[in-house]
Tab-separated table of C-alpha atoms (C1' of nucleotides) in Angstrom:
chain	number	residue	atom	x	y	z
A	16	UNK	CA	-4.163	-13.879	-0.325
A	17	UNK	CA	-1.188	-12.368	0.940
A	18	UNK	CA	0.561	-9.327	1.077
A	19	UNK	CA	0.019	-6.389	-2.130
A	20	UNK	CA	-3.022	-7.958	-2.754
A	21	UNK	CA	-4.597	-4.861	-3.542
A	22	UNK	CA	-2.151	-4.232	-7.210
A	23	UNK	CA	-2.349	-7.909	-7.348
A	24	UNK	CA	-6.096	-8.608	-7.038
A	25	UNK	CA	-6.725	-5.290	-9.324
A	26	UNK	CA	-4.178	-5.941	-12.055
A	27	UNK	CA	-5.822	-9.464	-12.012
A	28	UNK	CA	-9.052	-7.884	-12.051
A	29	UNK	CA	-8.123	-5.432	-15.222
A	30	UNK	CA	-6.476	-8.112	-17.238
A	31	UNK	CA	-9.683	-10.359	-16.990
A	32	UNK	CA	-11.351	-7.349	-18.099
A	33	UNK	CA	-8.809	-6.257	-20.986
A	34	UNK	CA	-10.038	-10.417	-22.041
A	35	UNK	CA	-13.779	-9.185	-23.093
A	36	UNK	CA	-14.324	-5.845	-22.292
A	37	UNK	CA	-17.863	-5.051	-22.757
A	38	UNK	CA	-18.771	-7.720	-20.471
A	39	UNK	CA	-20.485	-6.740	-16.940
A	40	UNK	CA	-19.238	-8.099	-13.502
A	41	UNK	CA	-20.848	-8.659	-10.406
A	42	UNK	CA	-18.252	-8.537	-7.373
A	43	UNK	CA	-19.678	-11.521	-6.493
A	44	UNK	CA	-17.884	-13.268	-10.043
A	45	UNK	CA	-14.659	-11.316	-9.720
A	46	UNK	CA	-14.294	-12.320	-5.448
A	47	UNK	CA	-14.955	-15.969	-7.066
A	48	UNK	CA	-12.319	-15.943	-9.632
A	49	UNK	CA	-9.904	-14.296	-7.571
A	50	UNK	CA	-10.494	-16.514	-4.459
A	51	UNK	CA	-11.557	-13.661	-2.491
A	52	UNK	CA	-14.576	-11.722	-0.913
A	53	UNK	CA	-17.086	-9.686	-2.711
A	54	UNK	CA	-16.747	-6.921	-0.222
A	55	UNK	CA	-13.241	-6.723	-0.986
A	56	UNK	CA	-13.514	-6.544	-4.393
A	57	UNK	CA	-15.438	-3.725	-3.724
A	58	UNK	CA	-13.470	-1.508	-1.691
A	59	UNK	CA	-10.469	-2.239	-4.011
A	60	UNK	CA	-12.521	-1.756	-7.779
A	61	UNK	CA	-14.004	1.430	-5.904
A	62	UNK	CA	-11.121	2.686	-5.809
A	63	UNK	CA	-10.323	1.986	-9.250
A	64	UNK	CA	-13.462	3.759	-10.111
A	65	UNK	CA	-12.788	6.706	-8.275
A	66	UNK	CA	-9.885	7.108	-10.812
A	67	UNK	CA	-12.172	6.909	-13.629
A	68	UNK	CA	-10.657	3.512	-14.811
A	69	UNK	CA	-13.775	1.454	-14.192
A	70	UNK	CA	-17.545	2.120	-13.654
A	71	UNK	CA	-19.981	0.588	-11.991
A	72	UNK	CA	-24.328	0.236	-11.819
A	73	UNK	CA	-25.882	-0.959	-8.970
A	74	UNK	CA	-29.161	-2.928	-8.787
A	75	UNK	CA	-30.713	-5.699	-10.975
A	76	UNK	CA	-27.971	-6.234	-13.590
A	77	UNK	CA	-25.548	-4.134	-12.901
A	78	UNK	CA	-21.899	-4.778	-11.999
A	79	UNK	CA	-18.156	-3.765	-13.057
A	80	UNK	CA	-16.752	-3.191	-16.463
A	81	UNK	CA	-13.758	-0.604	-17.849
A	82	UNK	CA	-14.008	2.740	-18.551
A	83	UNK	CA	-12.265	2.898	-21.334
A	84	UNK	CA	-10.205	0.649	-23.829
A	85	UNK	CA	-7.758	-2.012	-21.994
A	86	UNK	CA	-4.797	-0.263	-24.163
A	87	UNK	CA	-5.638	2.969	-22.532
A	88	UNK	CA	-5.157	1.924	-19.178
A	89	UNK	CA	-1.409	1.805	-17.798
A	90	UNK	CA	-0.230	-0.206	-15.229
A	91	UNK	CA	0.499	3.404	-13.568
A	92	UNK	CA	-2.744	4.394	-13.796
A	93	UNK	CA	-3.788	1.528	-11.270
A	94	UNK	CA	-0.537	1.922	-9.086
A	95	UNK	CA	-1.837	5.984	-8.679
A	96	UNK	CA	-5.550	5.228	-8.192
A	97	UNK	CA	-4.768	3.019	-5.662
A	98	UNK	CA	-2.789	4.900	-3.830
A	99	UNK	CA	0.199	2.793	-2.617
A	100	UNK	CA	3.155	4.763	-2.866
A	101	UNK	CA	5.336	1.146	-2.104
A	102	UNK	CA	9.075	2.974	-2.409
A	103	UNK	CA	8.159	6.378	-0.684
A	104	UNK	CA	8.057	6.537	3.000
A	105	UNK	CA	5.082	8.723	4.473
A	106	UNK	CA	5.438	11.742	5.935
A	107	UNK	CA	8.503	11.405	8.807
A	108	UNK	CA	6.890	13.260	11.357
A	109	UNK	CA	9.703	12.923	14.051
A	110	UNK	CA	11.078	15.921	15.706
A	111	UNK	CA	13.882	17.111	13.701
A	112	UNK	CA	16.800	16.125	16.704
A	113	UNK	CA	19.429	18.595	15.233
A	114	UNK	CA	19.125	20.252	11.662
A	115	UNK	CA	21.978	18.388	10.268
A	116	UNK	CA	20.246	15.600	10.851
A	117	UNK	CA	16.837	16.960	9.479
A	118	UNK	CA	18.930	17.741	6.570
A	119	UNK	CA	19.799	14.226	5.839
A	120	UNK	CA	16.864	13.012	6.403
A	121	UNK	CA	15.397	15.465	3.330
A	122	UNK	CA	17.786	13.460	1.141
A	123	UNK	CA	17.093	10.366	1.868
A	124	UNK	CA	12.967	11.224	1.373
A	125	UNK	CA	14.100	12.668	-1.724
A	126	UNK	CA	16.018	9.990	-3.264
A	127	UNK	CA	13.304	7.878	-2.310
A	128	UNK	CA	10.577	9.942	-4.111
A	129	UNK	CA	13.139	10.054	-7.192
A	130	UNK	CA	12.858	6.039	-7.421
A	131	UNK	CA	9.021	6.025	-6.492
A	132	UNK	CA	8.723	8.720	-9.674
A	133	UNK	CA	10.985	6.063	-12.229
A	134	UNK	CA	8.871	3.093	-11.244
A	135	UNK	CA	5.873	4.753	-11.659
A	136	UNK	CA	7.065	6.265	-15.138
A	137	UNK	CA	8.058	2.371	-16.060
A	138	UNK	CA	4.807	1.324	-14.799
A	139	UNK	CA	3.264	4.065	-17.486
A	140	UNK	CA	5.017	1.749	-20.434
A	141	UNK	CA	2.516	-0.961	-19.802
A	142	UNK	CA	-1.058	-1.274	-20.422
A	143	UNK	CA	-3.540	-3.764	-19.173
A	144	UNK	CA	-3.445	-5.163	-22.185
A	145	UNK	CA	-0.408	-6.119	-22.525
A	146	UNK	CA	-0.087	-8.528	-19.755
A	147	UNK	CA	1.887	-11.259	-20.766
B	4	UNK	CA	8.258	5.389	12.612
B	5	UNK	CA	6.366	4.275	10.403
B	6	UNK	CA	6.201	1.972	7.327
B	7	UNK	CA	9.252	0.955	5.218
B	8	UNK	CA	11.224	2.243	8.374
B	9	UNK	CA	13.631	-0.469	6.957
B	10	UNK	CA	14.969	0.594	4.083
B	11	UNK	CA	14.691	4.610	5.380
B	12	UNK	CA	16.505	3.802	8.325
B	13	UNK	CA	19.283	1.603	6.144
B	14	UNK	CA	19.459	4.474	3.690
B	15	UNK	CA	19.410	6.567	6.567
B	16	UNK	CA	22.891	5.530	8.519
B	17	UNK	CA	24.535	4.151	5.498
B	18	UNK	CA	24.707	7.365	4.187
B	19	UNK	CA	25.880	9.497	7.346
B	20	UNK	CA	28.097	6.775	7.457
B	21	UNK	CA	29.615	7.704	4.338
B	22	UNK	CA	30.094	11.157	5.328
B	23	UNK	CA	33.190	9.727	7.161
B	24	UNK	CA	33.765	6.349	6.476
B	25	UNK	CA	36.269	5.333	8.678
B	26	UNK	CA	34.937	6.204	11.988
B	27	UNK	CA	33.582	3.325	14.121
B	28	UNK	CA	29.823	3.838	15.127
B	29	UNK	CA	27.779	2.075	17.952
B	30	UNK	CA	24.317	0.802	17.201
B	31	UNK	CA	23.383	3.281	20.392
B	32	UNK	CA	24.489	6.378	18.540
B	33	UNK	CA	23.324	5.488	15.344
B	34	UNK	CA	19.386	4.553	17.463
B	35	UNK	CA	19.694	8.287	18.890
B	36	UNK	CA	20.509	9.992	15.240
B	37	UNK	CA	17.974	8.223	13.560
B	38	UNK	CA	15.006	8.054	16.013
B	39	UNK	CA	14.798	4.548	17.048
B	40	UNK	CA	15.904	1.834	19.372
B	41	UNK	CA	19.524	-0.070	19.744
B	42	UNK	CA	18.073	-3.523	19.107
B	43	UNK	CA	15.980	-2.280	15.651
B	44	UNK	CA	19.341	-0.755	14.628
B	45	UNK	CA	21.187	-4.205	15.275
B	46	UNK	CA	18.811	-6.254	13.507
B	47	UNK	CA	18.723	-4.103	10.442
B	48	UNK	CA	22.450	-3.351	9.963
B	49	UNK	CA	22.932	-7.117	11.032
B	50	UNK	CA	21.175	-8.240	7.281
B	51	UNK	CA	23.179	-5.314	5.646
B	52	UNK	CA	26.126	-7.041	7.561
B	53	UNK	CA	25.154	-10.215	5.997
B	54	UNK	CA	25.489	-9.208	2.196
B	55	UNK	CA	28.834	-7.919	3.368
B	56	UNK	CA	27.972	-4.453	2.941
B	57	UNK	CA	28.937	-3.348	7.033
B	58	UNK	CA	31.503	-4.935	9.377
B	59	UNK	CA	30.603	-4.970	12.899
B	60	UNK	CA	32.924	-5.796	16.105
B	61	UNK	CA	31.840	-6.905	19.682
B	62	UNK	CA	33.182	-5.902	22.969
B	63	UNK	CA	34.271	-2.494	24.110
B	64	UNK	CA	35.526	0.131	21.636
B	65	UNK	CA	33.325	-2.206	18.948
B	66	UNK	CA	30.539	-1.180	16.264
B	67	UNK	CA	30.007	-0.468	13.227
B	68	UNK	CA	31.917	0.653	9.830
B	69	UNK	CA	31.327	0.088	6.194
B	70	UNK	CA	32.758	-2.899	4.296
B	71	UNK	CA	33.649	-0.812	1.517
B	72	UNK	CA	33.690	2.485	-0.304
B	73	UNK	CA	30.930	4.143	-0.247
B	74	UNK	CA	31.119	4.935	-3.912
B	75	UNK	CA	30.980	1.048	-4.333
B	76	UNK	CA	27.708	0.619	-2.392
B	77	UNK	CA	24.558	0.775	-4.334
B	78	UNK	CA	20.769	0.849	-3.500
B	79	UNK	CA	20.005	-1.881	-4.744
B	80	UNK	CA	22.470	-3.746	-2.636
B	81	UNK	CA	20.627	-2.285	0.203
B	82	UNK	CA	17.433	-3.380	-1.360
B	83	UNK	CA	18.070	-7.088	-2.074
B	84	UNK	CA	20.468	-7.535	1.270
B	85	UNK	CA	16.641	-6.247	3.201
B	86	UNK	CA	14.912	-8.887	0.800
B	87	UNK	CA	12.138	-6.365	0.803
B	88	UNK	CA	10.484	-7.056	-2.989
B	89	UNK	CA	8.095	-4.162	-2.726
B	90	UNK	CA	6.059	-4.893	-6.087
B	91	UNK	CA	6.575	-8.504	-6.630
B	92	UNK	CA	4.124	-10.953	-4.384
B	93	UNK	CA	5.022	-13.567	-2.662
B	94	UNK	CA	4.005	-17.150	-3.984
B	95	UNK	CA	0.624	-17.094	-4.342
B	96	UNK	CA	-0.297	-20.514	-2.764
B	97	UNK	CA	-4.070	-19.914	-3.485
B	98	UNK	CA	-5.641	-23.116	-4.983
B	99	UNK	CA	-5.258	-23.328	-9.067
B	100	UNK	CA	-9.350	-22.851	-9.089
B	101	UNK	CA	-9.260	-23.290	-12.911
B	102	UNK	CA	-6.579	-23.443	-15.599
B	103	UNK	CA	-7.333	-20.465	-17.340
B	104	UNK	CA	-7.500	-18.883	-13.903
B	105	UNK	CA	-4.043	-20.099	-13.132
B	106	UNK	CA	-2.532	-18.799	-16.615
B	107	UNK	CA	-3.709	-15.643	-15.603
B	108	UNK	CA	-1.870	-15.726	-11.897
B	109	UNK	CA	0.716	-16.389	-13.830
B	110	UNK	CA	1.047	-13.783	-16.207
B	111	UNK	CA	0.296	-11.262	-13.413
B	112	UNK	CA	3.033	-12.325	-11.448
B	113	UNK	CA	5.802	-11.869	-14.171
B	114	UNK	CA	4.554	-8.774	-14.848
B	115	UNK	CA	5.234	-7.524	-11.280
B	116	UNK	CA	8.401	-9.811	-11.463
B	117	UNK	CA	9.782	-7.298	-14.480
B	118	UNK	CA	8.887	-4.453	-12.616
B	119	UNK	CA	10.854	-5.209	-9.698
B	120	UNK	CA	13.643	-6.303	-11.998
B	121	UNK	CA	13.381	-2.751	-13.550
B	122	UNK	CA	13.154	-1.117	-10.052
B	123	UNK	CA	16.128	-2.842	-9.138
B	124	UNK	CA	18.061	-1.783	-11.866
B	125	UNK	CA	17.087	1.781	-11.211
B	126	UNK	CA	18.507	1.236	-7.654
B	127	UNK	CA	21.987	0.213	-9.039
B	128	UNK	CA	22.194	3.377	-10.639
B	129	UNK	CA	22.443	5.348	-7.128
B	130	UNK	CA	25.478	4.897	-4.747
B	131	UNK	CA	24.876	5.710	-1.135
B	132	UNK	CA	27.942	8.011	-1.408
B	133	UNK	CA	25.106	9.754	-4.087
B	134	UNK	CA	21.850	10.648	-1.752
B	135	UNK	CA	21.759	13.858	-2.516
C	19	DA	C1'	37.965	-7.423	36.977
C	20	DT	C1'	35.458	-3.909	34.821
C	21	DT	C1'	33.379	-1.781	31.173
C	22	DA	C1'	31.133	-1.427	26.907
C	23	DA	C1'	29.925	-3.245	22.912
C	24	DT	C1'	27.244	-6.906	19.733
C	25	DG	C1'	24.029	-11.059	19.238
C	26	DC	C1'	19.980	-13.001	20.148
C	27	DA	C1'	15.656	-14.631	22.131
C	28	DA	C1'	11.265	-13.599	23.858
C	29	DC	C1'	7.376	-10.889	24.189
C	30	DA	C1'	4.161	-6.836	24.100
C	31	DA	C1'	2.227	-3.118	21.411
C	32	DT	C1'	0.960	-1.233	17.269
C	33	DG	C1'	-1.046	-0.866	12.877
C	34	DG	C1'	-2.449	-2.142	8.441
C	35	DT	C1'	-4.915	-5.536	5.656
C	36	DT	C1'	-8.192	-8.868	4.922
C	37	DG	C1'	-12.263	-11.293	5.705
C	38	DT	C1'	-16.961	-11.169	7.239
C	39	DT	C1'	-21.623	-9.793	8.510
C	40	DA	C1'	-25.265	-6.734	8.192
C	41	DC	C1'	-28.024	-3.508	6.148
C	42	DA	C1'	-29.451	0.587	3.272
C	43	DT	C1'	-29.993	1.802	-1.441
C	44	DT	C1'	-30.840	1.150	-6.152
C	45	DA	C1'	-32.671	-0.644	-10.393
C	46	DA	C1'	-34.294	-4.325	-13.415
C	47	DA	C1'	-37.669	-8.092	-13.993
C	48	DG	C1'	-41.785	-10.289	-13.407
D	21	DC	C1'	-45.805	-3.132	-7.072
D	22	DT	C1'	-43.268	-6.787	-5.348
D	23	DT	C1'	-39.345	-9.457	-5.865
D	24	DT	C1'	-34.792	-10.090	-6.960
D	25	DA	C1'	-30.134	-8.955	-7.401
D	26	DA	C1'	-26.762	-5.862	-7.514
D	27	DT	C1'	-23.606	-1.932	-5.298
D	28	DG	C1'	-22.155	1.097	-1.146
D	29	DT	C1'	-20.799	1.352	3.289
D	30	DA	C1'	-20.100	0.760	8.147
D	31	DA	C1'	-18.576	-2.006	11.801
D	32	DC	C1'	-15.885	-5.470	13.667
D	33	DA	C1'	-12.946	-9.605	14.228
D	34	DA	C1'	-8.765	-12.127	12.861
D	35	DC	C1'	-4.464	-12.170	11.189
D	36	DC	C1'	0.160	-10.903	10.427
D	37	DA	C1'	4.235	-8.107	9.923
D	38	DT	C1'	6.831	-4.675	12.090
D	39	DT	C1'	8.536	-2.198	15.816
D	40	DG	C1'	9.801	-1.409	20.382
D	41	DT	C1'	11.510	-3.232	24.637
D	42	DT	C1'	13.747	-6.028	28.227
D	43	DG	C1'	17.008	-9.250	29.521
D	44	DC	C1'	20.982	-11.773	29.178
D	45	DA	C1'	25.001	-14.305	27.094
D	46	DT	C1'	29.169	-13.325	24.747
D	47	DT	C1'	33.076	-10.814	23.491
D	48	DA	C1'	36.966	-7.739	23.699
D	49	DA	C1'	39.414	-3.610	25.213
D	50	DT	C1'	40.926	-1.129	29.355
DNA sequence: ATTAATGCAACAATGGTTGTTACATTAAAG
DNA sequence: CTTTAATGTAACAACCATTGTTGCATTAAT
């Protein structure tokens, strides 16, 4: 795996999901399919859980399976719950040399947040379902 | 700096740049205004260079100036001339485990292939001479 | 000839991501 | 009640991309 694995391994992850969705997972299953490591699965579907798009049960039997129907589950709704703000720059937290400057820098953060919000809003026009 | 620092910092000096357009800047200046060093400045605004989007002249009195009008200089050329594909993956070179398996790669890959598309588009809405 | 710029190579430092191991916790199954 | 099989989590190593930095060749104006 390579680089946005994280979108990549979950939207994989979903769509396998969206194929039988009553079905449990182990980690263990998903890491297989997805050429990858249980523990990773983990820390990525946690996240995913967090956002109330999956649940999980531990012990004997238990595993991964959706929260709710694939066609309720946007391909925004995994972008936000998994945090990755891929447009947006963090926070600039260098000192502000002279205020025109500062000022410029404003615009450019917001123009930036403007595209982050209209791929986000074109991420909300796809379900998990729907991956074709 | 921090992450995406590319595309910031390209955003960044093309748009003071198109403040005043005709004035000649050195990569040393444009380092001091935006935080960062000579040589990180070069080897950004030396891709942006390459899609013809900047000149640039060497020796004394040289630097830096826009190819064009400002108003004729969108984000997404800045986007595609830093060959930065934030959503798409790269090839996936993971071994085809199973065929179904492999279907599935591939649907999730054109999905994030459309998106970008759609971010693109969304970029080549905006002219630098527009960061407002 | 001097000065001041880009172009480029090489390398260190940094930081984020991934992979991995280990172990505590939890719950079903026998 | 013991065993088995799962998640949850911490800790750490390995990797890789990016950034910062130094040094120097090249180029062109003065």
């Amino acid at each position: 795996m390579k680089r946005n694995s994280r979108l990549s391994l979950a939207l994989h992850t979903l769509s396998h999901m969206a194929d039988d969705p009553d079905r449990v997972r182990t980690s263990a299953d998903i890491a297989d399919h997805a050429g990858t490591n249980p523990v990773v699965v983990r820390r990525v579907l946690g996240r995913l859980r967090e956002a109330g798009l999956l649940t999980s049960e531990k012990g004997h039997s238990g595993g991964w399976k959706l929260a709710r129907k694939p066609e309720r589950i946007t391909l925004a709704d995994v972008y936000l719950a998994l945090d990755e703000s891929l447009v947006a720059t963090a926070n600039e937290d260098s000192d502000p040399v002279c205020s025109v400057e500062y000022a410029l820098h404003r615009r450019v953060s917001g123009v930036l947040r403007e595209i982050e919000q209209s791929l986000v809003k074109r991420l909300g026009e796809t379900t998990i379902s729907e991956i074709r």
